[in-house]
Amino acid sequence: MQENALGSLVGSLVDNRYQVKSRLARGGMSTVYVATDQRLDRDVALKVLHPHLVNDGSFLDRLAREARAAAKLSHPHVVGVLDQGHDGDTAYLVMEYIKGHTLRDVINSKGALSPRLALALIDPVVEGLGAAHAAGLIHRDVKPENVLIADDGRIKIGDFGLARAVTTTTSTGALIGTVAYLSPELVLGKPADARSDIYSTGIMLFEMLTGRQPFDGDVPIQVAYQHVNSAVGAPSGLVPGLAGEVDELVQWCTASDPEQRPVDGNALLAELRHIRTNLTDTELDLQPPAAIQAAASAGMAPGPGPRGMGAPPAPARMPSRMPQSPHAQGNQGGPGNQANHTELLAPIHGDDVPRGRPTEVISRTSNPTTVFSAPASPPPASSRPADSTPVSSTPVSSTHRPVLPPYGFDNDDDREAAPLPLSKREQRKLDRHEQKERSRAAATPVRTLREGNSRRRGALWIVVLVILALLATGAGWFFGMGPGSPGTVPAVANRTVAEAQQLLRDAGFQSSTKDVFDDDVKAGLVVGSEPDAGTEIRKFQQVSLFVSKGPQLFPLPQLTGKTLDASKEALNGAEMALGKVTEKFDEEVPAGTVLGQAPAPGTAVRHGTPVSLTVSKGPQPIPVPDVRGQDQDAAFRAIESAGLKAVFADETVHDRNVPKGAVVSQEPASGTLTKGQTVTLTISEGPKLVKVPNYIGKQVEDATEALRKRGFQVRVNEVLGGFFGTVRDQDPVDTEVPEGSVVTLTVV
């Protein structure tokens, strides 16, 4: 069923199941229609592929595999893939129909969004991508057009499965999708993974925050070139006042090197929600200036400034909780970044780094979680108090935010010594800390008001020294051999509680137990300890043992009697997986209704357990047997034995070809019915009796014509050659005979 010259299937029936109602959209790979699934009586989105993708049989096989993989993903923020098929020249995908609009419509109508709205809209997209990445699916075409926003507020990402199939079937498959959102590795034809989706998501977030895309050009190849050779600027370059954490989030996602991005959607989701929770209302509700929106709508070219669009950004710090990719270590300054050092280096303005204030830097030789505080520039000697001492590098709490060194320095010494600009939030915390320290110092007396007696002071000093000696001795015993001495927590995993407690007692530790669910460790055995095995702690610190209760089990919901869609929603709500779906005929249960499930409802199983469903196909169709010409009793038995009901018409009919008492017609004569439906049989009265007139003495031609008009067959016997052409004798004559009988004329 090929699309007509106007490119529309509206009004047609695809695969004898999907009635096309209207066209929604048309893209480079497919046309999307709204259709009604006649089997389940519901509206679906029917994506029909363009002919140039249908001619490759291997592509259709890949498409089927990708569609099956995508159909297994059931998530509230991912558009469900319901069916896939091939009807003649039409290859199609059937997806969940989301009535509403797309994120592209929101951006086109509102322009730049507030951080609160942008982060709220991107959150379910990242959550859906995280679920897909965990299931081994990569989208490859993340863009606003593929983010669907339902009228009831639900947000889903669609088109899983199609992009991968196209990518693997074309030599230029890496450029399938919208070039504005392509990751550098896809532009270069390298394999894509979850981090490619993260890059596209970062570009999309940049556009939501600023109202425009980071790269533009007259032709797509110019945009693709910028993805590979330029760094995405900070959104605050277009939206002044934007929180530094939001800048860092965008630039983390859009790093040119995939190793510097979040490893997948779940890693990005954790940091995104952390930022949303910690930003102030003022930062979240920041409204982009009208002038910025006007400049964006006028197509302003990227400026050369340090924060301009398309220009290399100022060195940005990784967000506080952003974990590096496990492959990213050791790449700073390596071959992958060497070519971009000049482009990535940008001037740091005075308003970016507070003068004379401590700036957080991290030592390459220190633990990555240890942050040191050092003065950005020492105060002049003349202004320094006489009793002041140089500020040394002092460890700060590990909860303080670690900061990665910036890009673009000429050598390692510069990279270690150079301070990094603080975010606005960090600067405010630092200001409050300094103010408290100054207040505390001002409230501390520097000189006693009483001089006291010197002899008394000497005795007091002796007492103090004795007490200190006793304390030192007691502390030495306590921390050297007593309960405060250090010890290493032994490995207790997969041991019984008694064995684990004995091991801890032998090592000098006291223990407590806590029951936990665990899918891998047998019930009654120890899962692990807190602190972990191998940790060195003081012996007076208690060690907690986590004892397995076995896997946590949950009862399966009742699915029998529900529709297939309702059953999928119930499984999703119970965090169970959809297993094999089998269809069978049922004479009483409507099509699309669940007949049974395995395991049975109420069975206690783990989360993620696949549940197989048996779904009704409705009553089984029965071919109508053709009994025309059969005796009425034989016809009745044939209809009844087929599972149908035979009834006889009230009136009989004459038929010259069907003997009396036989079936002359039936309704319906063919096709299929369901069990118990009716077939109406009409019985023949045999031929109709007609009187034969007397044509003796008539000319043979006139007699023959008259007899034939009455439905008789005429046979002529000529005597003496029939010279006169007169009928001398006729058989039969002046009697009634069945219609169509033979009348013999003797002619002289």
Coordinates of C-alpha atoms in Angstrom, one line a residue, residues 34-585:
V34 CA -3.0 9.4 13.5
A35 CA -4.7 6.1 13.0
T36 CA -7.2 3.9 14.8
D37 CA -6.2 0.4 15.7
Q38 CA -9.4 -1.4 14.7
R39 CA -8.5 -4.5 16.7
L40 CA -8.1 -2.7 20.0
D41 CA -10.3 0.4 19.2
R42 CA -7.7 3.0 20.2
D43 CA -5.8 5.8 18.5
V44 CA -2.1 5.3 17.7
A45 CA 0.7 7.2 16.0
L46 CA 1.5 5.4 12.7
K47 CA 5.0 6.2 11.4
V48 CA 5.3 5.2 7.7
L49 CA 8.8 5.1 6.3
H50 CA 9.7 6.8 3.0
P51 CA 10.2 4.5 0.0
H52 CA 14.0 4.9 -0.1
L53 CA 14.3 3.2 3.3
V54 CA 11.9 0.4 2.4
N55 CA 13.8 -1.0 -0.7
D56 CA 16.5 -2.5 1.5
G57 CA 15.4 -5.8 3.0
S58 CA 18.3 -5.9 5.5
F59 CA 17.2 -2.5 6.8
L60 CA 13.7 -3.8 7.4
D61 CA 15.2 -6.7 9.4
R62 CA 17.2 -4.3 11.5
L63 CA 14.2 -2.1 12.0
A64 CA 12.2 -5.0 13.2
R65 CA 14.9 -6.0 15.7
E66 CA 15.2 -2.4 17.0
A67 CA 11.5 -2.1 17.3
R68 CA 11.3 -5.2 19.4
A69 CA 14.1 -4.0 21.6
A70 CA 12.4 -0.6 22.0
A71 CA 9.0 -2.3 22.7
K72 CA 10.5 -4.0 25.8
L73 CA 11.2 -0.6 27.3
S74 CA 8.2 0.4 29.4
H75 CA 8.8 3.8 31.1
P76 CA 6.5 6.7 31.9
H77 CA 8.7 9.2 30.0
V78 CA 9.4 7.1 26.9
V79 CA 6.8 6.8 24.0
G80 CA 5.9 3.1 23.8
V81 CA 6.5 1.1 20.6
L82 CA 3.3 -1.0 20.1
D83 CA 3.8 -2.7 16.7
Q84 CA 5.9 -2.9 13.6
G85 CA 5.1 -4.4 10.2
H86 CA 5.3 -4.3 6.4
D87 CA 2.2 -4.1 4.2
G88 CA 3.2 -4.3 0.6
D89 CA 5.4 -1.3 -0.2
T90 CA 4.6 0.3 3.2
A91 CA 6.9 -0.3 6.2
Y92 CA 5.6 1.2 9.4
L93 CA 6.0 1.6 13.1
V94 CA 3.0 1.9 15.5
M95 CA 3.6 4.0 18.6
E96 CA 1.7 5.4 21.5
Y97 CA -0.3 8.4 20.4
I98 CA 0.4 11.5 22.6
K99 CA -2.1 14.2 22.1
G100 CA -0.5 17.5 22.7
H101 CA 2.5 19.4 21.4
T102 CA 6.3 19.2 21.2
L103 CA 9.1 20.9 23.1
R104 CA 9.9 22.7 19.8
D105 CA 6.5 24.4 20.0
V106 CA 7.3 25.6 23.5
I107 CA 10.6 27.0 22.4
N108 CA 9.1 28.7 19.3
S109 CA 6.3 30.3 21.4
K110 CA 8.2 31.3 24.5
G111 CA 11.8 31.7 23.4
A112 CA 14.2 31.6 26.2
L113 CA 12.8 29.9 29.3
S114 CA 13.5 30.5 33.0
P115 CA 15.9 28.0 34.6
R116 CA 13.0 26.6 36.7
L117 CA 10.9 25.8 33.7
A118 CA 13.9 24.6 31.6
L119 CA 15.2 22.2 34.3
A120 CA 11.6 21.0 35.0
L121 CA 11.1 20.2 31.3
I122 CA 14.4 18.5 30.8
D123 CA 14.2 16.3 33.9
P124 CA 11.7 13.7 32.5
V125 CA 13.6 13.6 29.2
V126 CA 16.8 12.8 31.1
E127 CA 15.0 10.2 33.2
G128 CA 13.6 8.5 30.1
L129 CA 17.1 8.5 28.5
G130 CA 18.5 7.0 31.7
A131 CA 16.0 4.2 31.6
A132 CA 16.8 3.5 27.9
H133 CA 20.5 3.6 28.5
A134 CA 20.2 1.2 31.4
A135 CA 18.3 -1.1 29.0
G136 CA 21.1 -0.8 26.4
L137 CA 19.2 1.5 24.0
I138 CA 20.7 4.6 22.5
H139 CA 18.4 7.2 20.9
R140 CA 20.9 9.0 18.5
D141 CA 18.4 11.8 17.6
V142 CA 17.6 13.7 20.7
K143 CA 16.0 17.0 19.8
P144 CA 13.0 19.2 20.8
E145 CA 10.9 17.7 18.0
N146 CA 11.2 14.3 19.6
V147 CA 10.1 15.5 23.1
L148 CA 6.3 15.2 23.3
I149 CA 4.3 17.1 25.9
A150 CA 0.7 15.7 26.4
D151 CA -2.2 17.9 27.1
D152 CA -2.4 16.5 30.6
G153 CA 1.3 17.5 31.3
R154 CA 3.0 14.2 30.7
I155 CA 6.4 14.5 29.0
K156 CA 7.8 11.6 26.9
I157 CA 10.7 11.2 24.4
G158 CA 9.9 9.3 21.3
D159 CA 11.5 7.7 18.1
F160 CA 13.6 5.0 19.9
G161 CA 14.7 2.3 17.5
L162 CA 14.3 4.2 14.2
A163 CA 17.5 6.2 14.3
R164 CA 19.8 3.2 15.0
A165 CA 18.3 1.2 12.2
V166 CA 18.8 4.1 9.7
T167 CA 22.3 4.6 11.0
T168 CA 23.3 1.0 10.4
T169 CA 21.9 0.9 6.8
T170 CA 23.5 4.0 5.2
S171 CA 27.1 5.0 4.6
T172 CA 26.4 8.5 5.9
G173 CA 24.2 7.2 8.8
A174 CA 26.2 9.1 11.4
L175 CA 24.5 12.3 10.1
I176 CA 21.0 11.0 10.4
G177 CA 19.1 13.5 12.6
T178 CA 19.1 17.2 13.1
V179 CA 22.6 18.6 12.6
A180 CA 22.1 21.2 15.3
Y181 CA 22.1 18.5 18.0
L182 CA 24.7 16.0 16.6
S183 CA 27.6 15.1 18.9
P184 CA 31.1 15.5 17.5
E185 CA 31.7 11.7 17.4
L186 CA 28.6 11.2 15.2
V187 CA 29.8 14.0 12.9
L188 CA 33.2 12.2 12.6
G189 CA 31.5 8.9 11.9
K190 CA 32.6 7.3 15.1
P191 CA 30.4 4.9 17.1
A192 CA 27.7 6.5 19.3
D193 CA 26.9 5.6 22.9
A194 CA 24.9 7.0 25.8
R195 CA 27.2 10.0 25.9
S196 CA 26.1 11.0 22.4
D197 CA 22.6 11.4 23.7
I198 CA 23.9 13.4 26.7
Y199 CA 25.6 15.9 24.2
S200 CA 22.4 16.4 22.3
T201 CA 20.5 16.9 25.6
G202 CA 23.0 19.6 26.6
I203 CA 22.6 21.4 23.3
M204 CA 18.8 21.2 23.8
L205 CA 19.1 22.6 27.4
F206 CA 21.3 25.5 26.0
E207 CA 18.6 26.3 23.5
M208 CA 15.9 26.2 26.2
L209 CA 17.8 28.6 28.4
T210 CA 18.9 31.1 25.7
G211 CA 16.2 30.8 23.0
R212 CA 18.8 29.9 20.4
Q213 CA 21.1 27.1 19.4
P214 CA 24.9 27.4 20.2
F215 CA 26.0 27.0 16.6
D216 CA 24.5 28.2 13.4
G217 CA 25.6 28.5 9.7
D218 CA 24.3 29.0 6.2
V219 CA 24.6 25.3 5.4
P220 CA 24.5 22.2 7.7
I221 CA 28.2 21.3 7.2
Q222 CA 29.2 24.6 8.8
V223 CA 27.2 23.7 11.9
A224 CA 28.7 20.2 11.9
Y225 CA 32.2 21.7 11.6
Q226 CA 31.6 23.8 14.7
H227 CA 30.4 20.8 16.7
V228 CA 33.8 19.2 16.1
N229 CA 36.1 22.2 16.3
S230 CA 34.4 24.6 18.7
A231 CA 33.3 24.4 22.3
V232 CA 29.8 25.3 23.4
G233 CA 29.8 28.6 25.3
A234 CA 28.3 29.2 28.7
P235 CA 24.5 30.1 28.5
S236 CA 25.2 33.0 30.9
G237 CA 26.9 34.7 28.0
L238 CA 23.5 35.3 26.5
V239 CA 21.5 35.3 29.8
P240 CA 23.4 37.4 32.3
G241 CA 22.8 36.4 35.9
L242 CA 22.3 32.7 35.1
A243 CA 23.6 30.6 38.0
G244 CA 27.1 29.2 37.6
E245 CA 25.8 25.7 38.4
V246 CA 23.6 25.8 35.3
D247 CA 26.5 26.9 33.1
E248 CA 28.6 24.1 34.5
L249 CA 25.8 21.5 33.8
V250 CA 25.4 22.6 30.2
Q251 CA 29.2 22.6 29.5
W252 CA 29.6 19.2 31.3
C253 CA 27.0 17.7 28.9
T254 CA 28.5 19.3 25.8
A255 CA 32.1 18.6 26.3
S256 CA 33.8 17.8 23.0
D257 CA 35.5 14.7 24.4
P258 CA 32.9 12.0 25.3
E259 CA 35.1 10.9 28.2
Q260 CA 34.4 14.3 29.9
R261 CA 30.6 14.0 29.8
P262 CA 28.3 12.1 32.1
V263 CA 28.5 8.4 31.4
D264 CA 24.7 8.0 30.8
G265 CA 21.3 9.6 31.5
N266 CA 21.2 8.3 35.1
A267 CA 24.5 10.0 36.0
L268 CA 23.2 13.3 34.5
L269 CA 19.8 12.9 36.3
A270 CA 21.4 12.8 39.7
E271 CA 23.3 16.0 39.2
L272 CA 20.4 17.7 37.5
R273 CA 18.1 17.1 40.5
H274 CA 20.9 18.1 42.9
I275 CA 21.2 21.5 41.2
R276 CA 17.4 22.0 41.0
T277 CA 17.2 21.4 44.8
N278 CA 20.0 23.7 45.7
L279 CA 19.4 26.7 43.5
T280 CA 17.6 29.6 45.2
D281 CA 14.2 30.8 44.0
T282 CA 15.8 34.0 42.6
E283 CA 18.2 31.9 40.5
L284 CA 15.5 29.5 39.4
D285 CA 13.0 32.2 38.4
L286 CA 15.6 34.4 36.5
Q287 CA 13.8 35.8 33.4
P288 CA 16.0 36.3 30.3
P289 CA 16.2 40.0 29.3
A290 CA 14.1 41.2 26.4
A291 CA 17.2 42.5 24.7
I292 CA 18.8 39.1 24.7
Q293 CA 15.7 37.6 23.1
A294 CA 15.6 40.4 20.5
A295 CA 19.2 39.8 19.7
A296 CA 18.6 36.1 19.3
S297 CA 15.6 36.5 17.1
A298 CA 17.6 39.0 14.9
G299 CA 20.2 36.2 14.3
M300 CA 23.1 37.9 16.0
A301 CA 26.4 36.3 15.0
P302 CA 28.5 34.8 17.7
G303 CA 30.8 37.4 19.2
P304 CA 34.5 36.9 19.9
G305 CA 34.2 37.7 23.6
P306 CA 35.2 35.2 26.3
R307 CA 31.6 34.2 26.9
G308 CA 30.1 34.7 23.5
M309 CA 28.1 32.2 21.5
G310 CA 30.4 29.8 19.6
A311 CA 33.5 31.3 21.2
P312 CA 35.6 29.1 23.5
P313 CA 34.3 29.4 27.1
A314 CA 36.2 30.5 30.1
P315 CA 37.6 27.4 31.9
A316 CA 34.6 26.0 33.7
R317 CA 34.6 23.9 36.8
M318 CA 32.9 20.6 37.0
P319 CA 29.6 20.7 39.0
S320 CA 30.1 19.7 42.6
R321 CA 28.6 16.3 42.4
M322 CA 29.4 15.5 38.8
P323 CA 31.3 12.2 38.6
Q324 CA 33.9 12.0 35.9
S325 CA 33.7 9.3 33.3
P326 CA 35.8 6.3 34.4
H327 CA 37.7 6.7 31.1
A328 CA 38.4 10.4 31.7
Q329 CA 41.3 10.1 34.1
G330 CA 44.7 11.1 32.8
N331 CA 43.4 12.9 29.7
Q332 CA 44.0 16.5 30.8
G333 CA 46.6 18.0 28.6
G334 CA 46.8 14.7 26.6
P335 CA 46.8 14.3 22.9
G336 CA 43.0 14.5 22.7
N337 CA 43.1 18.1 24.0
Q338 CA 46.4 19.4 22.8
A339 CA 45.1 20.8 19.5
N340 CA 42.4 22.8 21.3
H341 CA 44.6 24.4 24.1
T342 CA 44.8 27.7 22.3
E343 CA 41.0 27.8 21.5
L344 CA 40.0 26.8 25.0
L345 CA 42.2 29.4 26.7
A346 CA 40.1 32.5 27.4
P347 CA 40.9 35.7 29.5
I348 CA 39.5 35.7 33.0
H349 CA 38.0 39.1 33.8
G350 CA 38.2 40.9 37.2
D351 CA 34.6 40.3 37.9
D352 CA 35.0 36.5 37.6
V353 CA 37.7 36.2 40.3
P354 CA 37.2 38.1 43.6
R355 CA 40.4 40.0 44.4
G356 CA 42.2 39.0 47.7
R357 CA 39.7 36.2 48.5
P358 CA 40.6 32.5 48.9
T359 CA 40.1 30.5 45.7
E360 CA 39.5 26.8 45.8
V361 CA 42.2 24.8 43.9
I362 CA 43.0 21.1 43.9
S363 CA 46.4 19.6 44.0
R364 CA 47.3 17.0 41.4
T365 CA 49.2 14.9 44.0
S366 CA 46.5 15.1 46.7
N367 CA 43.4 13.1 47.2
P368 CA 40.8 14.3 44.6
T369 CA 38.3 14.9 47.4
T370 CA 40.7 17.1 49.5
V371 CA 40.3 20.8 48.8
F372 CA 43.0 23.4 49.8
S373 CA 42.4 27.0 50.6
A374 CA 45.1 29.5 49.5
P375 CA 45.1 33.3 49.1
A376 CA 44.6 34.4 45.6
S377 CA 47.0 37.3 46.2
P378 CA 48.7 38.1 49.5
P379 CA 48.0 41.5 51.1
P380 CA 50.8 44.1 51.0
A381 CA 53.3 43.8 53.8
S382 CA 52.5 47.3 55.2
S383 CA 48.9 46.4 55.7
R384 CA 49.6 43.1 57.4
P385 CA 49.3 43.0 61.2
A386 CA 52.5 42.6 63.1
D387 CA 51.4 39.4 64.7
S388 CA 50.0 37.9 61.6
T389 CA 51.3 34.7 60.1
P390 CA 51.3 33.5 56.5
V391 CA 48.2 31.6 55.5
S392 CA 49.2 28.1 54.8
S393 CA 47.4 25.5 52.7
T394 CA 44.9 24.0 55.2
P395 CA 42.5 21.1 54.5
V396 CA 38.9 22.0 54.3
S397 CA 35.9 19.7 54.9
S398 CA 35.5 17.0 52.3
T399 CA 31.9 18.2 51.8
H400 CA 33.3 21.3 50.2
R401 CA 33.0 21.3 46.4
P402 CA 36.1 19.9 44.6
V403 CA 37.2 21.9 41.6
L404 CA 39.0 20.6 38.6
P405 CA 42.0 22.5 37.1
P406 CA 41.2 24.6 34.1
Y407 CA 42.2 23.8 30.5
G408 CA 44.7 25.7 28.4
F409 CA 47.8 26.2 30.7
D410 CA 51.3 25.9 29.2
N411 CA 52.7 23.6 31.8
D412 CA 51.8 21.5 34.9
D413 CA 53.3 24.1 37.3
D414 CA 50.9 26.8 36.0
R415 CA 48.1 24.3 36.1
E416 CA 48.6 23.5 39.8
A417 CA 49.3 27.1 41.0
A418 CA 46.6 29.0 39.1
P419 CA 43.4 29.7 41.0
L420 CA 40.0 29.1 39.6
P421 CA 37.0 31.5 39.7
L422 CA 34.4 30.7 42.3
S423 CA 30.8 30.3 41.6
K424 CA 28.5 33.0 43.0
R425 CA 27.1 30.5 45.5
E426 CA 30.6 29.5 46.7
Q427 CA 31.6 33.2 47.0
R428 CA 28.5 34.0 49.2
K429 CA 29.4 31.0 51.5
L430 CA 33.0 32.2 51.7
D431 CA 31.9 35.8 52.5
R432 CA 29.7 34.5 55.3
H433 CA 32.5 32.3 56.7
E434 CA 35.0 35.3 56.7
Q435 CA 32.5 37.5 58.5
K436 CA 32.0 34.9 61.2
E437 CA 35.8 34.5 61.7
R438 CA 36.2 38.3 62.0
S439 CA 33.4 38.5 64.6
R440 CA 34.9 35.6 66.6
A441 CA 38.4 37.2 66.6
A442 CA 37.0 40.6 67.7
A443 CA 35.2 38.9 70.7
T444 CA 38.3 37.1 71.9
P445 CA 40.4 39.1 74.6
V446 CA 44.0 39.5 73.7
R447 CA 45.2 40.5 77.2
T448 CA 44.0 39.6 80.8
L449 CA 42.9 42.4 83.1
R450 CA 44.6 40.9 86.2
E451 CA 48.3 40.2 86.4
G452 CA 48.0 37.7 89.4
N453 CA 50.6 36.3 91.8
S454 CA 53.7 34.8 90.2
R455 CA 54.2 32.1 92.8
R456 CA 50.6 31.0 92.5
R457 CA 51.0 30.9 88.8
G458 CA 54.0 28.6 89.1
A459 CA 52.1 26.1 91.3
L460 CA 49.3 26.2 88.9
W461 CA 51.6 25.5 86.0
I462 CA 53.0 22.5 87.9
V463 CA 49.5 21.1 88.5
V464 CA 48.7 21.7 84.8
L465 CA 51.8 19.9 83.7
V466 CA 51.1 16.9 85.9
I467 CA 47.5 16.7 84.7
L468 CA 48.7 17.0 81.1
A469 CA 51.3 14.2 81.7
L470 CA 48.6 11.9 83.1
L471 CA 46.3 12.7 80.2
A472 CA 49.0 12.1 77.7
T473 CA 49.8 8.7 79.3
G474 CA 46.1 7.7 79.4
A475 CA 45.7 8.9 75.8
G476 CA 48.7 7.0 74.8
W477 CA 47.3 3.8 76.3
F478 CA 43.8 4.5 75.0
F479 CA 44.9 5.2 71.4
G480 CA 47.8 2.8 71.4
M481 CA 46.6 -0.4 73.1
G482 CA 43.1 0.4 74.4
P483 CA 39.7 0.8 72.8
G484 CA 40.9 3.8 70.9
S485 CA 43.7 1.9 69.1
P486 CA 43.3 1.5 65.3
G487 CA 42.1 -1.7 63.7
T488 CA 41.1 -3.0 60.3
V489 CA 37.5 -4.2 59.7
P490 CA 37.7 -7.8 58.5
A491 CA 35.8 -9.2 55.5
V492 CA 32.5 -10.6 56.6
A493 CA 30.5 -10.9 53.4
N494 CA 28.7 -14.2 52.7
R495 CA 29.3 -15.5 56.2
T496 CA 26.8 -16.4 58.9
V497 CA 26.0 -13.8 61.5
A498 CA 27.8 -15.9 64.2
E499 CA 31.0 -16.2 62.1
A500 CA 31.0 -12.5 61.3
Q501 CA 30.5 -11.5 64.9
Q502 CA 33.3 -13.8 66.0
L503 CA 35.6 -12.3 63.4
L504 CA 34.8 -8.8 64.6
R505 CA 35.3 -9.8 68.3
D506 CA 38.7 -11.3 67.4
A507 CA 39.7 -8.0 65.8
G508 CA 38.5 -6.1 68.9
F509 CA 35.3 -4.6 67.5
Q510 CA 31.8 -4.6 68.8
S511 CA 29.0 -5.1 66.3
S512 CA 25.3 -4.7 65.7
T513 CA 23.1 -6.2 63.0
K514 CA 20.5 -4.8 60.6
D515 CA 18.3 -6.8 58.3
V516 CA 18.3 -5.8 54.6
F517 CA 16.9 -7.2 51.4
D518 CA 19.4 -8.4 48.9
D519 CA 18.9 -10.1 45.5
D520 CA 22.2 -11.9 45.4
V521 CA 23.1 -13.0 49.0
K522 CA 21.2 -15.9 50.5
A523 CA 18.9 -15.1 53.4
G524 CA 20.7 -15.3 56.8
L525 CA 24.1 -14.5 55.4
V526 CA 26.0 -11.2 55.9
V527 CA 25.8 -8.9 52.9
G528 CA 28.5 -6.5 54.1
S529 CA 29.5 -4.1 56.9
E530 CA 29.6 -0.4 57.7
P531 CA 32.4 0.7 57.6
D532 CA 33.4 -1.5 54.7
A533 CA 35.9 -4.4 55.0
G534 CA 39.5 -3.2 54.9
T535 CA 38.6 0.2 56.5
E536 CA 40.9 1.2 59.4
I537 CA 38.9 2.6 62.4
R538 CA 39.2 3.0 66.2
K539 CA 38.1 -0.1 68.1
F540 CA 35.6 1.7 70.2
Q541 CA 33.7 2.5 67.0
Q542 CA 30.9 0.0 66.4
V543 CA 30.6 -2.0 63.2
S544 CA 27.2 -2.6 61.7
L545 CA 26.5 -5.9 60.0
F546 CA 23.9 -6.0 57.2
V547 CA 22.2 -9.4 57.2
S548 CA 20.4 -10.5 54.1
K549 CA 16.6 -11.2 54.2
G550 CA 16.9 -12.5 50.7
P551 CA 15.3 -10.7 47.7
Q552 CA 12.4 -8.4 48.4
L553 CA 9.3 -9.9 46.9
F554 CA 6.1 -8.1 45.8
P555 CA 2.7 -9.6 44.9
L556 CA 1.8 -9.5 41.2
P557 CA -1.3 -7.5 40.4
Q558 CA -4.5 -9.0 38.9
L559 CA -4.4 -8.6 35.2
T560 CA -7.1 -11.0 34.0
G561 CA -10.1 -9.2 32.6
K562 CA -8.1 -5.9 31.9
T563 CA -7.3 -4.6 28.5
L564 CA -3.7 -5.1 27.2
D565 CA -2.9 -1.4 27.6
A566 CA -4.3 -1.3 31.2
S567 CA -2.3 -4.4 32.0
K568 CA 0.9 -2.7 30.7
E569 CA 0.2 0.3 32.9
A570 CA -0.4 -2.0 36.0
L571 CA 2.8 -3.8 35.4
N572 CA 4.7 -0.5 35.0
G573 CA 3.2 0.7 38.3
A574 CA 4.2 -2.5 40.1
E575 CA 7.7 -2.2 38.6
M576 CA 7.3 -5.5 36.7
A577 CA 8.3 -6.3 33.1
L578 CA 6.0 -7.4 30.3
G579 CA 6.8 -10.9 29.2
K580 CA 5.6 -12.9 26.2
V581 CA 2.1 -11.9 24.9
T582 CA 0.1 -14.8 23.3
E583 CA -3.1 -14.3 21.5
K584 CA -5.9 -16.9 21.3
F585 CA -9.5 -17.0 20.2

